[in-house]
Structure formats: C-alpha cells, structure tokens
Amino acid sequence: LMSPRSLMCEIRPISEPSLEKQVLLDQGYELKDYINFVVRLDQGQEAVWSGMNKRMRQKIRSSRRKGVEVVDDNSQDGVERFYSLIQESYHRARVPLAGRELFENTRAFLPEGSVRIRTAFSQGEPISSVMTLIHGDRMFSWYGGTKRVNAISAFGCIVWDDIAWGCENGMKYYDFGGAGWPHEDYGPRRFKRHFGGDETRYGRYMRTYSATRLLMAEAAYSLSRRLGFWSRSKPTDDSKTAQT
C-alpha cells in the first residue's frame, strides 16, 4: 500500500528490540543505531538533580535568579506562544516545521492530563516553551522552541521543571525522544546529556521503498538548507505558511 506513495518508513522503538525485530527485518527493514537519553524519575528529585551536569545546575539557578519563571501554558494562547517559539527555532535551524493544527489537535483530542505545555517568561516576555506528552509512567519531551537570550538557559529551566514535576507525580521516565545518529555532531545531544539520563541505543527501524527517489529527495533537501530556503523570511503565525 505504501510503496507507490512513500519514499521510506521509520519505526522508533522506546525499548530494547524484542519479538518485532526479526519480523521487521524479514519485511525489508534495517535496524540502525540511534542515540537517546532517558532520565529515571523514580530515583527521586534530589538524586536526579545531583546526577545532572554541574554547569547545567548552575545555569538553571542563575536563570532563576535573573527572574525566569516557568508556568503551565495549556490554554489556546499557550499553544500560540509555543508555536511561535518553535517557529523561531526551526527558522534558525533552517528546517521545515509541521503546521500549527498538529499541536492544536494534540491538545484538543488527546486525553486530559496527557499534554503539558510549559513556557518560560523573562520580564513578562515568553522566551522558551516545550510540549511534553505523557503516556502511562513515561514523559516524552516532544517539541520545544526558544529564543536566544544571553546568559539565560530558559530551555534548561523548563526541562528541569518538567523532570521535577514527573518526580513529584509518580512518573518513572523522562524520555528525550532522540539524540541523533552516532556519526553526526548533534548539538541537542550535548544539551540532553547534561541532565544525567541513561544513554539508550534502541535504534530505529528503517525501510526504503525507493532508494533512487530517496537519494534525490535527500539531495534536494540538503541543497535547500544550504541555500537558506527554510529561512529566507521568518515564518508567519499562519499554519499553512509553515506547511508550505
């Protein structure tokens, strides 16, 4: 069904490969190495804090002293603030972003209590925001965006706030949702590593339906990034513009 219409399919496991492994390999999937970090929340807030990188702890304390405040922002206005901030981050990174309706529908249709939007404010201005998904005893850091503010780690403040909340509310795992391919120098990996989580290598299953078309698509995407296609003008708040 998918092969005539798709370039590839990717499955992202959140635990060690099990019975599905051989089935997927038999169906043409390849298991590729991929890094993630998972923080064990059931060890307690104090233990998690002590296990974090010392410099990250200092940045969080310093940012708090400078007035950074992290608040629940699950309202429709919160979605708009969140989307504006991730637009800014994706624009800066020169990568495309899904439309606003993805996040509006996530908030509207997922069960109550399974979506958290946290926004960091500095002097009344929103400077960083994260949408976290909750399923069972696991928290997933899904999407996040931030302004670059000198000497302030607002994103770090939000992640720690989420982790602390998870410790206090019976969560067992804080899942960073991925930290890149081992052979790539990936900036977010360095940030995520600072929170002291366990490094996991569960990999990703990938099946290519058309190697030639996929290579062409990857080449076109790489060229578009080098030419600044995704950052020629700052995206508007309109989700259709972001999709385009």
mmCIF file of C-alpha atoms in Angstrom:
data_model
loop_
_atom_site.group_PDB
_atom_site.id
_atom_site.type_symbol
_atom_site.label_atom_id
_atom_site.label_comp_id
_atom_site.label_asym_id
_atom_site.label_seq_id
_atom_site.Cartn_x
_atom_site.Cartn_y
_atom_site.Cartn_z
ATOM 1 C CA LEU A 1 0.000 0.000 0.000
ATOM 2 C CA MET A 2 2.725 2.467 0.935
ATOM 3 C CA SER A 3 5.490 1.719 -1.547
ATOM 4 C CA PRO A 4 3.992 3.567 -4.554
ATOM 5 C CA ARG A 5 3.355 6.705 -2.492
ATOM 6 C CA SER A 6 6.189 6.873 0.044
ATOM 7 C CA LEU A 7 9.951 7.144 -0.002
ATOM 8 C CA MET A 8 10.600 5.384 3.290
ATOM 9 C CA CYS A 9 9.119 4.295 6.598
ATOM 10 C CA GLU A 10 10.713 4.658 10.020
ATOM 11 C CA ILE A 11 9.735 2.980 13.305
ATOM 12 C CA ARG A 12 11.136 4.406 16.534
ATOM 13 C CA PRO A 13 11.181 1.893 19.418
ATOM 14 C CA ILE A 14 11.210 3.106 23.033
ATOM 15 C CA SER A 15 12.537 -0.149 24.491
ATOM 16 C CA GLU A 16 15.045 -2.869 23.649
ATOM 17 C CA PRO A 17 14.250 -4.659 20.363
ATOM 18 C CA SER A 18 12.146 -7.742 21.049
ATOM 19 C CA LEU A 19 9.941 -10.112 19.039
ATOM 20 C CA GLU A 20 9.212 -7.468 16.423
ATOM 21 C CA LYS A 21 12.868 -7.319 15.372
ATOM 22 C CA GLN A 22 13.026 -10.432 13.218
ATOM 23 C CA VAL A 23 9.591 -9.789 11.713
ATOM 24 C CA LEU A 24 10.583 -6.302 10.578
ATOM 25 C CA LEU A 25 13.976 -7.468 9.309
ATOM 26 C CA ASP A 26 12.213 -10.146 7.273
ATOM 27 C CA GLN A 27 9.987 -7.448 5.766
ATOM 28 C CA GLY A 28 12.913 -5.401 4.497
ATOM 29 C CA TYR A 29 13.543 -3.085 7.444
ATOM 30 C CA GLU A 30 17.055 -2.273 8.634
ATOM 31 C CA LEU A 31 17.809 -1.623 12.298
ATOM 32 C CA LYS A 32 20.084 1.422 12.502
ATOM 33 C CA ASP A 33 21.916 2.675 15.565
ATOM 34 C CA TYR A 34 20.355 5.753 17.184
ATOM 35 C CA ILE A 35 21.010 7.544 20.481
ATOM 36 C CA ASN A 36 18.522 8.676 23.099
ATOM 37 C CA PHE A 37 18.609 9.676 26.767
ATOM 38 C CA VAL A 38 16.088 8.576 29.388
ATOM 39 C CA VAL A 39 16.083 10.012 32.918
ATOM 40 C CA ARG A 40 14.920 7.659 35.690
ATOM 41 C CA LEU A 41 12.485 9.736 37.716
ATOM 42 C CA ASP A 42 11.721 7.079 40.312
ATOM 43 C CA GLN A 43 15.134 7.668 41.914
ATOM 44 C CA GLY A 44 13.739 10.911 43.323
ATOM 45 C CA GLN A 45 14.113 14.599 42.571
ATOM 46 C CA GLU A 46 17.187 15.126 44.748
ATOM 47 C CA ALA A 47 19.059 12.224 43.161
ATOM 48 C CA VAL A 48 18.199 13.405 39.634
ATOM 49 C CA TRP A 49 19.371 16.934 40.455
ATOM 50 C CA SER A 50 22.646 15.638 41.936
ATOM 51 C CA GLY A 51 23.230 13.483 38.865
ATOM 52 C CA MET A 52 22.955 16.397 36.457
ATOM 53 C CA ASN A 53 25.929 18.184 34.964
ATOM 54 C CA LYS A 54 27.229 20.781 37.433
ATOM 55 C CA ARG A 55 27.304 23.533 34.822
ATOM 56 C CA MET A 56 23.671 22.866 33.880
ATOM 57 C CA ARG A 57 22.632 23.153 37.526
ATOM 58 C CA GLN A 58 24.475 26.464 37.739
ATOM 59 C CA LYS A 59 22.759 27.740 34.590
ATOM 60 C CA ILE A 60 19.322 26.852 35.940
ATOM 61 C CA ARG A 61 19.997 28.515 39.292
ATOM 62 C CA SER A 62 21.404 31.606 37.579
ATOM 63 C CA SER A 63 18.442 31.864 35.204
ATOM 64 C CA ARG A 64 16.008 31.593 38.104
ATOM 65 C CA ARG A 65 17.843 34.339 39.987
ATOM 66 C CA LYS A 66 17.531 36.534 36.901
ATOM 67 C CA GLY A 67 13.771 36.213 37.039
ATOM 68 C CA VAL A 68 12.981 33.357 34.637
ATOM 69 C CA GLU A 69 9.578 31.938 35.567
ATOM 70 C CA VAL A 70 8.164 28.665 34.199
ATOM 71 C CA VAL A 71 4.374 28.403 34.061
ATOM 72 C CA ASP A 72 1.685 25.984 32.877
ATOM 73 C CA ASP A 73 0.538 27.234 29.481
ATOM 74 C CA ASN A 74 -2.045 24.702 28.282
ATOM 75 C CA SER A 75 -4.514 27.315 27.011
ATOM 76 C CA GLN A 76 -5.120 28.209 23.369
ATOM 77 C CA ASP A 77 -2.948 31.287 23.935
ATOM 78 C CA GLY A 78 -0.297 28.926 25.264
ATOM 79 C CA VAL A 79 -0.399 26.916 22.039
ATOM 80 C CA GLU A 80 0.095 30.127 20.079
ATOM 81 C CA ARG A 81 3.062 31.175 22.233
ATOM 82 C CA PHE A 82 4.525 27.683 21.979
ATOM 83 C CA TYR A 83 4.136 27.561 18.201
ATOM 84 C CA SER A 84 5.653 30.998 17.721
ATOM 85 C CA LEU A 85 8.731 29.936 19.677
ATOM 86 C CA ILE A 86 9.243 26.644 17.851
ATOM 87 C CA GLN A 87 8.791 28.513 14.560
ATOM 88 C CA GLU A 88 11.663 30.755 15.599
ATOM 89 C CA SER A 89 13.902 27.797 16.488
ATOM 90 C CA TYR A 90 13.128 25.881 13.292
ATOM 91 C CA HIS A 91 13.616 29.033 11.235
ATOM 92 C CA ARG A 92 17.032 29.500 12.833
ATOM 93 C CA ALA A 93 17.958 25.849 12.198
ATOM 94 C CA ARG A 94 16.765 26.063 8.568
ATOM 95 C CA VAL A 95 14.403 23.105 8.803
ATOM 96 C CA PRO A 96 10.664 22.852 7.975
ATOM 97 C CA LEU A 97 8.037 22.605 10.690
ATOM 98 C CA ALA A 98 4.634 20.901 10.846
ATOM 99 C CA GLY A 99 1.568 23.147 10.800
ATOM 100 C CA ARG A 100 0.024 24.638 13.909
ATOM 101 C CA GLU A 101 -3.015 22.332 13.663
ATOM 102 C CA LEU A 102 -0.859 19.338 14.676
ATOM 103 C CA PHE A 103 -0.306 20.907 18.092
ATOM 104 C CA GLU A 104 -3.811 22.324 18.414
ATOM 105 C CA ASN A 105 -5.285 18.887 17.729
ATOM 106 C CA THR A 106 -2.834 17.215 20.095
ATOM 107 C CA ARG A 107 -4.055 19.463 22.884
ATOM 108 C CA ALA A 108 -7.711 19.134 21.879
ATOM 109 C CA PHE A 109 -8.026 15.390 21.312
ATOM 110 C CA LEU A 110 -5.507 13.573 23.495
ATOM 111 C CA PRO A 111 -6.830 12.521 26.933
ATOM 112 C CA GLU A 112 -6.837 15.114 29.689
ATOM 113 C CA GLY A 113 -3.554 15.193 31.558
ATOM 114 C CA SER A 114 -1.519 13.687 28.710
ATOM 115 C CA VAL A 115 -0.296 17.009 27.267
ATOM 116 C CA ARG A 116 1.734 19.626 29.137
ATOM 117 C CA ILE A 117 2.812 22.953 27.679
ATOM 118 C CA ARG A 118 5.319 24.820 29.827
ATOM 119 C CA THR A 119 6.509 28.297 28.916
ATOM 120 C CA ALA A 120 9.383 30.250 30.422
ATOM 121 C CA PHE A 121 8.946 34.010 30.791
ATOM 122 C CA SER A 122 11.572 36.663 31.360
ATOM 123 C CA GLN A 123 10.405 40.162 32.257
ATOM 124 C CA GLY A 124 6.926 39.218 31.080
ATOM 125 C CA GLU A 125 8.090 38.001 27.656
ATOM 126 C CA PRO A 126 7.787 34.338 26.580
ATOM 127 C CA ILE A 127 11.263 33.140 25.666
ATOM 128 C CA SER A 128 11.030 29.346 25.651
ATOM 129 C CA SER A 129 8.315 26.687 25.502
ATOM 130 C CA VAL A 130 8.070 22.883 25.485
ATOM 131 C CA MET A 131 5.210 20.491 24.761
ATOM 132 C CA THR A 132 5.512 17.256 26.728
ATOM 133 C CA LEU A 133 3.408 14.155 26.142
ATOM 134 C CA ILE A 134 2.556 11.724 28.946
ATOM 135 C CA HIS A 135 1.638 8.085 28.495
ATOM 136 C CA GLY A 136 1.480 5.722 31.452
ATOM 137 C CA ASP A 137 4.556 6.343 33.590
ATOM 138 C CA ARG A 138 6.617 7.941 30.821
ATOM 139 C CA MET A 139 7.035 11.599 29.834
ATOM 140 C CA PHE A 140 8.144 12.450 26.292
ATOM 141 C CA SER A 141 9.828 15.758 25.527
ATOM 142 C CA TRP A 142 8.133 16.202 22.155
ATOM 143 C CA TYR A 143 8.674 19.686 20.665
ATOM 144 C CA GLY A 144 10.352 22.775 22.034
ATOM 145 C CA GLY A 145 11.472 26.199 20.899
ATOM 146 C CA THR A 146 13.447 29.018 22.437
ATOM 147 C CA LYS A 147 14.775 32.488 21.875
ATOM 148 C CA ARG A 148 18.481 33.023 22.358
ATOM 149 C CA VAL A 149 18.856 35.234 25.409
ATOM 150 C CA ASN A 150 22.342 35.989 26.654
ATOM 151 C CA ALA A 151 23.305 34.313 29.960
ATOM 152 C CA ILE A 152 19.882 32.669 30.378
ATOM 153 C CA SER A 153 19.077 28.966 29.953
ATOM 154 C CA ALA A 154 15.300 29.129 29.758
ATOM 155 C CA PHE A 155 15.077 25.780 27.975
ATOM 156 C CA GLY A 156 17.093 24.160 30.734
ATOM 157 C CA CYS A 157 14.733 25.653 33.318
ATOM 158 C CA ILE A 158 11.715 24.131 31.566
ATOM 159 C CA VAL A 159 13.265 20.675 31.215
ATOM 160 C CA TRP A 160 14.218 20.645 34.886
ATOM 161 C CA ASP A 161 10.733 21.888 35.824
ATOM 162 C CA ASP A 162 9.216 19.012 33.827
ATOM 163 C CA ILE A 163 11.560 16.482 35.421
ATOM 164 C CA ALA A 164 10.795 17.763 38.918
ATOM 165 C CA TRP A 165 7.060 17.568 38.226
ATOM 166 C CA GLY A 166 7.460 13.997 36.998
ATOM 167 C CA CYS A 167 9.324 13.006 40.156
ATOM 168 C CA GLU A 168 6.576 14.503 42.311
ATOM 169 C CA ASN A 169 3.720 12.896 40.354
ATOM 170 C CA GLY A 170 4.719 9.264 40.122
ATOM 171 C CA MET A 171 6.334 9.242 36.685
ATOM 172 C CA LYS A 172 9.198 6.788 36.137
ATOM 173 C CA TYR A 173 10.843 8.001 32.933
ATOM 174 C CA TYR A 174 11.604 11.281 31.214
ATOM 175 C CA ASP A 175 12.268 10.424 27.572
ATOM 176 C CA PHE A 176 14.143 12.997 25.480
ATOM 177 C CA GLY A 177 12.779 11.472 22.275
ATOM 178 C CA GLY A 178 16.095 11.124 20.495
ATOM 179 C CA ALA A 179 19.626 12.488 20.477
ATOM 180 C CA GLY A 180 20.781 11.894 16.932
ATOM 181 C CA TRP A 181 22.784 9.422 14.881
ATOM 182 C CA PRO A 182 26.115 8.435 16.471
ATOM 183 C CA HIS A 183 28.161 9.542 13.450
ATOM 184 C CA GLU A 184 26.664 13.062 13.409
ATOM 185 C CA ASP A 185 27.728 16.015 15.539
ATOM 186 C CA TYR A 186 24.350 16.918 17.027
ATOM 187 C CA GLY A 187 24.108 19.977 19.277
ATOM 188 C CA PRO A 188 20.904 18.944 21.111
ATOM 189 C CA ARG A 189 22.650 15.725 22.191
ATOM 190 C CA ARG A 190 25.145 17.714 24.231
ATOM 191 C CA PHE A 191 22.320 19.629 25.910
ATOM 192 C CA LYS A 192 20.293 16.490 26.711
ATOM 193 C CA ARG A 193 23.327 14.658 28.052
ATOM 194 C CA HIS A 194 23.696 17.296 30.782
ATOM 195 C CA PHE A 195 20.577 16.024 32.565
ATOM 196 C CA GLY A 196 22.248 12.781 33.581
ATOM 197 C CA GLY A 197 19.931 10.347 31.843
ATOM 198 C CA ASP A 198 20.853 6.839 30.767
ATOM 199 C CA GLU A 199 22.063 6.656 27.178
ATOM 200 C CA THR A 200 19.982 4.171 25.197
ATOM 201 C CA ARG A 201 20.737 2.695 21.767
ATOM 202 C CA TYR A 202 17.418 1.074 20.820
ATOM 203 C CA GLY A 203 17.915 2.175 17.233
ATOM 204 C CA ARG A 204 15.384 2.909 14.524
ATOM 205 C CA TYR A 205 13.881 0.523 12.014
ATOM 206 C CA MET A 206 14.004 1.945 8.513
ATOM 207 C CA ARG A 207 12.646 0.629 5.225
ATOM 208 C CA THR A 208 13.330 2.368 1.918
ATOM 209 C CA TYR A 209 10.692 1.953 -0.782
ATOM 210 C CA SER A 210 12.661 3.714 -3.497
ATOM 211 C CA ALA A 211 16.381 4.194 -2.938
ATOM 212 C CA THR A 212 16.747 6.380 -6.040
ATOM 213 C CA ARG A 213 13.874 8.716 -5.174
ATOM 214 C CA LEU A 214 15.039 8.915 -1.542
ATOM 215 C CA LEU A 215 18.577 9.897 -2.586
ATOM 216 C CA MET A 216 17.137 12.573 -4.871
ATOM 217 C CA ALA A 217 14.904 13.891 -2.090
ATOM 218 C CA GLU A 218 17.792 13.973 0.410
ATOM 219 C CA ALA A 219 19.992 15.821 -2.080
ATOM 220 C CA ALA A 220 17.247 18.372 -2.783
ATOM 221 C CA TYR A 221 16.617 18.890 0.930
ATOM 222 C CA SER A 222 20.329 19.322 1.677
ATOM 223 C CA LEU A 223 20.636 21.866 -1.129
ATOM 224 C CA SER A 224 17.565 23.782 0.069
ATOM 225 C CA ARG A 225 19.101 24.105 3.539
ATOM 226 C CA ARG A 226 22.452 25.322 2.182
ATOM 227 C CA LEU A 227 20.631 27.926 0.087
ATOM 228 C CA GLY A 228 18.630 29.026 3.111
ATOM 229 C CA PHE A 229 15.309 28.017 1.575
ATOM 230 C CA TRP A 230 13.730 27.436 5.001
ATOM 231 C CA SER A 231 14.986 30.706 6.468
ATOM 232 C CA ARG A 232 14.625 33.336 3.746
ATOM 233 C CA SER A 233 11.863 35.012 5.660
ATOM 234 C CA LYS A 234 10.653 34.439 9.182
ATOM 235 C CA PRO A 235 7.541 32.211 9.177
ATOM 236 C CA THR A 236 4.245 33.849 9.955
ATOM 237 C CA ASP A 237 1.786 32.517 12.525
ATOM 238 C CA ASP A 238 -0.275 31.018 9.741
ATOM 239 C CA SER A 239 -0.004 27.221 9.831
ATOM 240 C CA LYS A 240 -0.447 26.922 6.061
ATOM 241 C CA THR A 241 2.647 29.038 5.532
ATOM 242 C CA ALA A 242 4.579 26.754 7.868
ATOM 243 C CA GLN A 243 3.374 23.691 5.989
ATOM 244 C CA THR A 244 4.410 25.199 2.658
#
